[in-house]
Tab-separated table of C-alpha atoms in Angstrom:
chain	number	residue	atom	x	y	z
U	1	MET	CA	47.533	89.621	11.182
U	2	LEU	CA	45.908	90.372	7.757
U	3	ASP	CA	42.595	88.876	8.807
U	4	SER	CA	42.469	91.015	11.795
U	5	ARG	CA	43.067	94.044	9.526
U	6	LEU	CA	40.304	92.882	7.149
U	7	GLU	CA	37.745	92.457	9.825
U	8	LYS	CA	38.441	95.918	11.162
U	9	LEU	CA	38.044	97.152	7.502
U	10	VAL	CA	34.921	95.615	6.707
U	11	LYS	CA	33.238	96.983	9.888
U	12	LEU	CA	34.735	100.403	9.486
U	13	LYS	CA	31.381	101.657	8.452
U	14	PRO	CA	27.905	100.202	8.601
U	15	LEU	CA	28.043	100.047	4.862
U	16	MET	CA	31.523	99.353	3.280
U	17	LEU	CA	32.124	99.174	-0.542
U	18	PHE	CA	35.421	97.646	-1.597
U	19	MET	CA	35.917	99.252	-5.044
U	20	LYS	CA	38.456	100.190	-7.675
U	21	GLY	CA	38.811	103.722	-7.288
U	22	ASN	CA	36.560	105.973	-5.139
U	23	PRO	CA	32.895	107.146	-5.163
U	24	ASP	CA	33.922	110.315	-6.865
U	25	GLU	CA	36.369	108.666	-9.310
U	26	PRO	CA	35.486	105.034	-9.920
U	27	LYS	CA	38.040	103.026	-12.127
U	28	CYS	CA	35.756	100.201	-13.369
U	29	GLY	CA	32.297	100.106	-14.693
U	30	PHE	CA	30.871	97.832	-12.042
U	31	SER	CA	32.262	99.909	-9.206
U	32	ARG	CA	30.636	103.015	-11.016
U	33	LYS	CA	27.217	101.221	-11.304
U	34	VAL	CA	27.260	99.996	-7.570
U	35	VAL	CA	28.027	103.523	-6.365
U	36	GLY	CA	25.357	104.823	-8.454
U	37	ALA	CA	22.839	102.263	-6.846
U	38	LEU	CA	23.912	103.156	-3.351
U	39	MET	CA	23.459	106.878	-4.139
U	40	GLU	CA	20.034	106.053	-5.490
U	41	GLU	CA	19.296	104.203	-2.137
U	42	GLY	CA	20.007	107.413	-0.296
U	43	VAL	CA	22.413	105.601	2.139
U	44	GLU	CA	25.763	106.792	3.582
U	45	PHE	CA	28.567	104.499	2.863
U	46	GLY	CA	32.408	104.124	3.281
U	47	SER	CA	34.644	102.919	0.508
U	48	PHE	CA	38.087	101.339	0.143
U	49	ASP	CA	40.272	101.531	-3.022
U	50	ILE	CA	41.525	97.975	-3.377
U	51	LEU	CA	43.869	99.380	-6.228
U	52	SER	CA	45.809	101.228	-3.468
U	53	ASP	CA	46.567	98.062	-1.483
U	54	GLU	CA	47.615	94.835	-3.141
U	55	GLU	CA	47.691	92.962	0.111
U	56	VAL	CA	44.103	93.901	0.891
U	57	ARG	CA	43.005	93.259	-2.692
U	58	GLN	CA	44.175	89.809	-2.796
U	59	GLY	CA	43.503	88.946	1.078
U	60	LEU	CA	39.974	89.983	0.981
U	61	LYS	CA	39.129	87.593	-1.888
U	62	THR	CA	40.092	84.629	0.529
U	63	PHE	CA	38.636	86.241	3.529
U	64	SER	CA	35.244	86.748	1.888
U	65	ASN	CA	35.514	83.631	-0.336
U	66	TRP	CA	34.463	86.132	-3.256
U	67	PRO	CA	36.978	86.378	-6.177
U	68	THR	CA	35.890	89.568	-7.766
U	69	TYR	CA	35.282	93.307	-7.041
U	70	PRO	CA	33.297	95.373	-6.149
U	71	GLN	CA	32.284	93.784	-2.872
U	72	LEU	CA	29.680	95.411	-0.670
U	73	TYR	CA	29.535	94.813	3.283
U	74	CYS	CA	26.701	95.633	5.516
U	75	SER	CA	27.316	95.572	9.231
U	76	GLY	CA	30.537	93.475	8.532
U	77	GLU	CA	28.860	90.698	6.412
U	78	LEU	CA	29.260	90.486	2.690
U	79	LEU	CA	26.164	91.349	0.596
U	80	GLY	CA	27.630	90.326	-2.586
U	81	GLY	CA	29.505	91.539	-5.570
U	82	GLY	CA	28.464	93.739	-8.471
U	83	ASP	CA	25.754	91.634	-10.094
U	84	ILE	CA	24.057	90.633	-6.964
U	85	VAL	CA	24.036	94.197	-5.412
U	86	LEU	CA	22.573	95.602	-8.917
U	87	GLU	CA	19.939	92.843	-8.932
U	88	MET	CA	19.013	93.422	-5.182
U	89	HIS	CA	18.691	97.265	-6.165
U	90	LYS	CA	16.520	96.559	-9.046
U	91	SER	CA	14.167	94.264	-7.198
U	92	GLY	CA	13.891	96.511	-4.139
U	93	GLU	CA	15.545	94.011	-1.860
U	94	LEU	CA	18.408	96.138	-1.249
U	95	ARG	CA	16.295	98.854	0.257
U	96	GLU	CA	14.453	96.361	2.377
U	97	VAL	CA	17.953	95.159	3.774
U	98	PHE	CA	19.054	98.704	4.417
U	99	SER	CA	15.781	99.379	6.154
U	100	GLU	CA	15.941	96.340	8.201
U	101	LYS	CA	19.443	97.381	9.330
U	102	GLY	CA	18.334	100.762	10.130
U	103	LEU	CA	20.613	102.487	7.488
U	104	LEU	CA	18.006	104.514	5.630
U	105	PRO	CA	17.596	108.042	6.505
U	106	PRO	CA	14.368	108.674	8.388
U	107	ALA	CA	12.727	110.831	5.814
U	108	PHE	CA	13.813	108.654	2.849
U	109	THR	CA	11.081	107.288	0.890
U	110	SER	CA	12.133	107.125	-2.643
U	111	THR	CA	15.040	107.759	-4.852
U	112	SER	CA	16.286	111.261	-5.403
U	113	GLY	CA	14.404	113.508	-7.810
U	114	THR	CA	16.106	115.642	-10.617
U	115	ASN	CA	16.470	118.702	-8.305
U	116	GLY	CA	18.453	116.601	-5.720
U	117	THR	CA	15.789	116.520	-3.174
U	118	LEU	CA	14.088	113.580	-1.781
U	119	ASP	CA	10.577	112.768	-3.351
U	120	ALA	CA	8.376	111.419	-0.709
U	121	GLU	CA	6.073	108.634	-2.073
U	122	VAL	CA	2.864	109.990	-0.331
U	123	PRO	CA	-0.517	110.538	-2.031
U	124	PRO	CA	-1.431	114.209	-2.985
U	125	ALA	CA	-4.104	115.961	-0.795
U	126	SER	CA	-6.768	115.288	-3.376
U	127	THR	CA	-6.215	111.605	-3.277
U	128	THR	CA	-9.634	110.080	-2.326
U	129	THR	CA	-10.095	107.920	0.762
U	130	GLU	CA	-10.864	104.921	-1.418
U	131	ALA	CA	-7.637	105.285	-3.314
U	132	ALA	CA	-5.673	105.756	-0.196
U	133	ASP	CA	-7.344	102.473	1.298
U	134	LYS	CA	-6.234	100.630	-1.855
U	135	VAL	CA	-2.602	101.671	-1.538
U	136	GLY	CA	-2.551	100.304	1.971
U	137	GLU	CA	-3.977	96.918	1.109
U	138	PRO	CA	-1.511	94.187	1.650
U	139	GLU	CA	-0.299	92.254	-1.588
U	140	LYS	CA	-2.024	88.983	-2.118
U	141	LEU	CA	-0.771	85.713	-3.524
U	142	SER	CA	-2.570	83.854	-6.129
U	143	GLU	CA	-3.777	80.556	-5.012
U	144	THR	CA	-1.654	78.691	-7.429
U	145	LEU	CA	1.573	80.420	-6.304
U	146	LYS	CA	0.528	80.071	-2.694
U	147	ALA	CA	-0.025	76.308	-3.201
U	148	ARG	CA	3.400	76.041	-5.101
U	149	ILE	CA	5.241	77.834	-2.161
U	150	GLU	CA	3.503	75.848	0.631
U	151	THR	CA	4.710	72.539	-1.337
U	152	VAL	CA	8.227	74.048	-1.539
U	153	VAL	CA	8.390	74.982	2.106
U	154	ASN	CA	7.131	71.577	3.239
U	155	SER	CA	9.595	69.730	0.937
U	156	GLU	CA	12.187	69.221	3.457
U	157	PRO	CA	12.100	69.092	7.410
U	158	VAL	CA	14.766	71.965	7.292
U	159	LEU	CA	14.780	74.104	4.147
U	160	LEU	CA	16.825	77.167	3.392
U	161	PHE	CA	15.744	79.796	0.908
U	162	MET	CA	18.805	81.412	-0.184
U	163	LYS	CA	20.866	82.955	-3.007
U	164	GLY	CA	22.894	80.436	-4.708
U	165	SER	CA	23.412	76.755	-3.367
U	166	PRO	CA	25.082	75.576	-0.272
U	167	GLU	CA	28.091	74.609	-2.515
U	168	GLU	CA	28.030	78.038	-4.106
U	169	PRO	CA	26.402	80.552	-2.099
U	170	ARG	CA	25.926	83.920	-4.016
U	171	CYS	CA	25.770	86.327	-0.961
U	172	GLY	CA	27.428	86.583	2.276
U	173	PHE	CA	24.326	86.291	4.495
U	174	SER	CA	23.507	83.096	2.672
U	175	ARG	CA	26.966	81.779	3.167
U	176	LYS	CA	26.970	82.398	6.980
U	177	VAL	CA	23.566	80.614	7.437
U	178	VAL	CA	24.809	77.602	5.495
U	179	ASP	CA	27.956	77.576	7.662
U	180	VAL	CA	25.692	77.720	10.924
U	181	LEU	CA	23.555	74.636	9.621
U	182	LYS	CA	26.756	72.737	8.877
U	183	GLU	CA	28.104	73.507	12.363
U	184	GLU	CA	24.783	72.277	13.791
U	185	LYS	CA	25.260	69.069	11.919
U	186	VAL	CA	21.673	68.971	10.501
U	187	PRO	CA	20.807	67.731	7.030
U	188	PHE	CA	18.952	70.629	5.175
U	189	GLY	CA	17.649	71.166	1.746
U	190	SER	CA	17.841	74.538	-0.162
U	191	PHE	CA	16.097	76.511	-2.734
U	192	ASP	CA	17.922	79.119	-4.931
U	193	ILE	CA	15.716	82.110	-4.920
U	194	LEU	CA	17.756	83.728	-7.815
U	195	SER	CA	16.442	80.822	-10.110
U	196	ASP	CA	12.791	81.583	-9.682
U	197	GLU	CA	11.408	85.126	-9.636
U	198	ASP	CA	7.919	84.263	-8.887
U	199	VAL	CA	8.978	82.121	-5.670
U	200	ARG	CA	11.513	84.845	-4.770
U	201	GLN	CA	8.753	87.882	-4.616
U	202	GLY	CA	5.933	85.546	-3.517
U	203	LEU	CA	7.608	84.019	-0.551
U	204	LYS	CA	8.170	87.568	1.004
U	205	ILE	CA	4.321	87.907	0.971
U	206	TYR	CA	3.748	84.539	2.029
U	207	SER	CA	6.007	84.671	5.066
U	208	SER	CA	5.705	88.501	5.791
U	209	TRP	CA	9.493	88.607	5.642
U	210	PRO	CA	11.196	90.964	3.151
U	211	THR	CA	14.706	89.567	2.822
U	212	TYR	CA	16.801	86.513	2.259
U	213	PRO	CA	17.874	84.035	3.217
U	214	GLN	CA	14.922	82.604	5.207
U	215	LEU	CA	15.145	79.192	7.152
U	216	TYR	CA	12.085	76.935	7.636
U	217	VAL	CA	11.692	73.979	9.789
U	218	LYS	CA	8.756	71.689	9.135
U	219	GLY	CA	7.096	74.462	7.086
U	220	GLU	CA	7.359	77.136	9.701
U	221	LEU	CA	9.738	80.242	9.219
U	222	ILE	CA	12.281	80.360	12.076
U	223	GLY	CA	13.569	83.734	10.771
U	224	GLY	CA	15.970	85.416	8.426
U	225	TYR	CA	19.980	86.017	8.795
U	226	ASP	CA	20.088	87.797	12.124
U	227	ILE	CA	17.587	85.722	13.916
U	228	VAL	CA	19.275	82.377	12.793
U	229	ILE	CA	22.694	83.636	13.852
U	230	GLU	CA	21.575	84.978	17.211
U	231	MET	CA	19.635	81.667	17.757
U	232	HIS	CA	22.699	79.691	16.920
U	233	LYS	CA	24.726	81.663	19.468
U	234	THR	CA	22.317	81.159	22.353
U	235	GLY	CA	21.905	77.519	21.448
U	236	GLU	CA	18.058	77.924	20.712
U	237	LEU	CA	18.431	76.831	17.179
U	238	LYS	CA	20.086	73.606	18.254
U	239	GLN	CA	17.117	72.983	20.623
U	240	ILE	CA	14.598	73.554	17.838
U	241	LEU	CA	16.325	71.336	15.442
U	242	GLN	CA	16.547	68.634	18.058
U	243	GLU	CA	12.925	68.865	18.726
Protein backbone atom coordinates (compact mmCIF):
# COMPACT_ATOMS: atom_id res chain seq x y z
CA MET A 1 0.00 0.00 0.00
CA LEU A 2 2.77 2.43 0.96
CA ASP A 3 4.88 1.49 -2.08
CA SER A 4 1.92 2.24 -4.33
CA ARG A 5 1.51 5.66 -2.71
CA LEU A 6 5.23 6.42 -3.00
CA GLU A 7 5.25 5.42 -6.66
CA LYS A 8 2.44 7.87 -7.32
CA LEU A 9 4.19 10.62 -5.36
CA VAL A 10 7.52 10.35 -7.19
CA LYS A 11 5.62 10.60 -10.50
CA LEU A 12 3.31 13.40 -9.38
CA LYS A 13 5.35 15.87 -11.47
CA PRO A 14 8.05 15.24 -14.11
CA LEU A 15 10.47 16.68 -11.54
CA MET A 16 9.79 16.03 -7.86
CA LEU A 17 11.88 17.17 -4.90
CA PHE A 18 11.40 15.47 -1.55
CA MET A 19 12.74 17.98 0.92
CA LYS A 20 12.51 19.39 4.40
CA GLY A 21 10.07 22.27 4.25
CA ASN A 22 8.94 23.78 0.94
CA PRO A 23 10.66 25.80 -1.81
CA ASP A 24 9.54 29.07 -0.18
CA GLU A 25 10.66 28.01 3.30
CA PRO A 26 13.29 25.23 3.19
CA LYS A 27 14.04 23.81 6.62
CA CYS A 28 17.57 22.54 6.01
CA GLY A 29 20.62 23.83 4.20
CA PHE A 30 20.81 21.02 1.65
CA SER A 31 17.16 21.44 0.70
CA ARG A 32 17.71 25.19 0.29
CA LYS A 33 20.73 24.65 -1.96
CA VAL A 34 18.95 22.12 -4.19
CA VAL A 35 15.95 24.45 -4.54
CA GLY A 36 18.39 27.20 -5.53
CA ALA A 37 20.03 24.95 -8.11
CA LEU A 38 16.68 24.02 -9.67
CA MET A 39 15.64 27.66 -9.82
CA GLU A 40 18.93 28.50 -11.55
CA GLU A 41 18.23 25.74 -14.07
CA GLY A 42 14.89 27.42 -14.82
CA VAL A 43 12.83 24.21 -14.50
CA GLU A 44 9.41 23.72 -12.96
CA PHE A 45 9.29 21.17 -10.15
CA GLY A 46 6.94 19.81 -7.56
CA SER A 47 7.92 19.25 -3.95
CA PHE A 48 6.89 17.20 -0.95
CA ASP A 49 7.68 18.17 2.64
CA ILE A 50 8.90 14.95 4.25
CA LEU A 51 8.58 16.59 7.69
CA SER A 52 4.81 16.59 7.21
CA ASP A 53 4.50 12.82 6.79
CA GLU A 54 6.65 10.42 8.82
CA GLU A 55 5.39 7.39 6.92
CA VAL A 56 6.57 8.84 3.59
CA ARG A 57 9.79 10.11 5.19
CA GLN A 58 10.83 6.65 6.39
CA GLY A 59 9.25 4.65 3.56
CA LEU A 60 10.93 6.58 0.76
CA LYS A 61 14.36 5.75 2.18
CA THR A 62 13.62 2.06 1.61
CA PHE A 63 11.75 2.63 -1.65
CA SER A 64 14.69 4.51 -3.19
CA ASN A 65 17.46 2.79 -1.22
CA TRP A 66 18.69 6.29 -0.39
CA PRO A 67 19.01 7.15 3.33
CA THR A 68 19.02 10.95 3.35
CA TYR A 69 17.13 14.03 2.15
CA PRO A 70 16.61 15.91 -0.09
CA GLN A 71 15.94 13.45 -2.93
CA LEU A 72 15.30 14.58 -6.50
CA TYR A 73 13.24 12.45 -8.90
CA CYS A 74 13.09 12.92 -12.66
CA SER A 75 10.32 11.08 -14.54
CA GLY A 76 9.82 8.91 -11.48
CA GLU A 77 13.48 7.91 -11.20
CA LEU A 78 15.84 8.99 -8.44
CA LEU A 79 18.53 11.36 -9.70
CA GLY A 80 20.25 11.55 -6.34
CA GLY A 81 20.56 13.40 -3.06
CA GLY A 82 21.86 16.85 -2.27
CA ASP A 83 25.55 16.24 -3.00
CA ILE A 84 24.90 14.49 -6.32
CA VAL A 85 22.38 17.06 -7.56
CA LEU A 86 24.64 20.00 -6.66
CA GLU A 87 27.61 18.35 -8.34
CA MET A 88 25.56 17.68 -11.49
CA HIS A 89 24.40 21.31 -11.46
CA LYS A 90 27.97 22.54 -11.11
CA SER A 91 29.26 20.37 -13.97
CA GLY A 92 26.36 21.18 -16.31
CA GLU A 93 25.20 17.57 -16.34
CA LEU A 94 21.93 18.40 -14.59
CA ARG A 95 20.91 20.71 -17.42
CA GLU A 96 21.82 18.02 -19.96
CA VAL A 97 19.52 15.55 -18.19
CA PHE A 98 16.70 18.11 -18.10
CA SER A 99 17.23 18.90 -21.77
CA GLU A 100 17.21 15.20 -22.68
CA LYS A 101 13.93 14.78 -20.79
CA GLY A 102 12.37 17.88 -22.38
CA LEU A 103 12.05 19.70 -19.07
CA LEU A 104 13.80 22.95 -20.01
CA PRO A 105 11.65 25.88 -21.19
CA PRO A 106 12.08 26.33 -25.00
CA ALA A 107 13.69 29.76 -24.71
CA PHE A 108 15.90 28.88 -21.76
CA THR A 109 19.59 28.92 -22.60
CA SER A 110 21.27 30.16 -19.44
CA THR A 111 20.67 30.99 -15.81
CA SER A 112 18.55 33.95 -14.79
CA GLY A 113 20.05 37.39 -14.89
CA THR A 114 19.93 39.88 -12.04
CA ASN A 115 16.77 41.45 -13.44
CA GLY A 116 14.93 38.11 -13.29
CA THR A 117 14.79 37.68 -17.05
CA LEU A 118 16.43 34.90 -19.00
CA ASP A 119 19.75 35.77 -20.59
CA ALA A 120 20.18 34.05 -23.95
CA GLU A 121 23.73 32.94 -24.64
CA VAL A 122 23.88 34.27 -28.20
CA PRO A 123 26.70 36.29 -29.76
CA PRO A 124 26.02 40.03 -30.16
CA ALA A 125 25.28 41.40 -33.61
CA SER A 126 28.85 42.65 -33.90
CA THR A 127 30.34 39.18 -33.48
CA THR A 128 32.52 38.31 -36.47
CA THR A 129 31.83 35.29 -38.65
CA GLU A 130 35.18 33.85 -37.61
CA ALA A 131 34.28 34.09 -33.93
CA ALA A 132 30.83 32.66 -34.54
CA ASP A 133 32.34 29.70 -36.40
CA LYS A 134 34.72 29.14 -33.52
CA VAL A 135 31.86 28.98 -31.03
CA GLY A 136 30.18 26.32 -33.17
CA GLU A 137 33.26 24.09 -33.41
CA PRO A 138 32.88 20.77 -31.57
CA GLU A 139 35.12 20.14 -28.58
CA LYS A 140 38.09 17.92 -29.26
CA LEU A 141 39.84 15.38 -27.08
CA SER A 142 43.57 15.32 -26.60
CA GLU A 143 45.17 12.24 -28.13
CA THR A 144 46.34 11.17 -24.67
CA LEU A 145 42.85 11.31 -23.14
CA LYS A 146 41.28 9.71 -26.22
CA ALA A 147 43.71 6.79 -26.01
CA ARG A 148 43.04 6.43 -22.30
CA ILE A 149 39.27 6.39 -22.81
CA GLU A 150 39.58 3.81 -25.60
CA THR A 151 41.61 1.60 -23.29
CA VAL A 152 38.96 1.84 -20.58
CA VAL A 153 35.92 1.20 -22.84
CA ASN A 154 37.67 -1.89 -24.24
CA SER A 155 38.82 -3.18 -20.85
CA GLU A 156 35.71 -5.38 -20.41
CA PRO A 157 33.33 -6.99 -22.94
CA VAL A 158 30.45 -5.24 -21.12
CA LEU A 159 31.33 -2.03 -19.34
CA LEU A 160 29.09 0.42 -17.50
CA PHE A 161 30.20 3.99 -16.87
CA MET A 162 28.17 4.97 -13.84
CA LYS A 163 28.06 7.04 -10.68
CA GLY A 164 29.41 4.94 -7.84
CA SER A 165 29.83 1.18 -8.06
CA PRO A 166 27.41 -1.74 -8.66
CA GLU A 167 27.47 -2.37 -4.90
CA GLU A 168 26.90 1.31 -4.05
CA PRO A 169 25.32 3.23 -6.96
CA ARG A 170 25.22 6.96 -6.36
CA CYS A 171 22.28 7.86 -8.56
CA GLY A 172 18.95 6.26 -9.35
CA PHE A 173 19.61 5.90 -13.08
CA SER A 174 22.87 4.03 -12.43
CA ARG A 175 21.12 1.78 -9.91
CA LYS A 176 18.39 0.86 -12.42
CA VAL A 177 20.87 -0.07 -15.16
CA VAL A 178 22.88 -2.17 -12.69
CA ASP A 179 19.65 -3.99 -11.77
CA VAL A 180 18.89 -4.59 -15.46
CA LEU A 181 22.34 -6.08 -16.11
CA LYS A 182 21.97 -8.31 -13.07
CA GLU A 183 18.57 -9.47 -14.37
CA GLU A 184 20.22 -10.27 -17.70
CA LYS A 185 22.73 -12.38 -15.72
CA VAL A 186 25.66 -10.97 -17.66
CA PRO A 187 29.10 -10.30 -16.11
CA PHE A 188 30.03 -6.64 -16.49
CA GLY A 189 32.72 -4.25 -15.44
CA SER A 190 32.12 -0.71 -14.24
CA PHE A 191 33.88 2.63 -14.02
CA ASP A 192 32.96 5.25 -11.44
CA ILE A 193 32.90 8.53 -13.38
CA LEU A 194 32.77 10.46 -10.08
CA SER A 195 36.32 9.27 -9.39
CA ASP A 196 37.87 10.78 -12.52
CA GLU A 197 36.75 14.17 -13.85
CA ASP A 198 38.87 13.90 -17.02
CA VAL A 199 37.15 10.67 -18.05
CA ARG A 200 33.77 11.97 -16.93
CA GLN A 201 33.94 15.02 -19.21
CA GLY A 202 36.02 13.43 -21.98
CA LEU A 203 33.71 10.45 -22.47
CA LYS A 204 30.81 12.81 -23.24
CA ILE A 205 32.79 14.12 -26.21
CA TYR A 206 34.15 10.71 -27.20
CA SER A 207 30.68 9.13 -27.27
CA SER A 208 28.68 12.23 -28.26
CA TRP A 209 26.43 11.30 -25.34
CA PRO A 210 25.96 13.99 -22.67
CA THR A 211 24.69 12.04 -19.65
CA TYR A 212 25.40 9.03 -17.44
CA PRO A 213 25.18 6.07 -17.09
CA GLN A 214 26.57 4.85 -20.44
CA LEU A 215 26.72 1.18 -21.39
CA TYR A 216 29.36 -0.22 -23.78
CA VAL A 217 29.51 -3.69 -25.33
CA LYS A 218 32.79 -4.68 -26.97
CA GLY A 219 33.87 -1.04 -27.05
CA GLU A 220 30.68 0.20 -28.72
CA LEU A 221 28.19 2.50 -27.02
CA ILE A 222 24.79 0.83 -26.57
CA GLY A 223 23.20 3.90 -25.03
CA GLY A 224 22.25 5.70 -21.86
CA TYR A 225 19.60 4.97 -19.26
CA ASP A 226 16.45 5.36 -21.38
CA ILE A 227 17.77 3.27 -24.27
CA VAL A 228 19.12 0.48 -22.07
CA ILE A 229 15.86 0.22 -20.11
CA GLU A 230 13.79 0.18 -23.31
CA MET A 231 16.04 -2.46 -24.91
CA HIS A 232 15.74 -4.56 -21.76
CA LYS A 233 11.93 -4.38 -21.91
CA THR A 234 11.80 -5.39 -25.60
CA GLY A 235 14.36 -8.19 -25.26
CA GLU A 236 16.79 -6.48 -27.64
CA LEU A 237 19.42 -6.06 -24.92
CA LYS A 238 19.44 -9.80 -24.25
CA GLN A 239 19.98 -10.48 -27.98
CA ILE A 240 22.93 -8.10 -28.17
CA LEU A 241 24.53 -9.52 -25.01
CA GLN A 242 24.09 -13.09 -26.30
CA GLU A 243 25.64 -12.18 -29.64
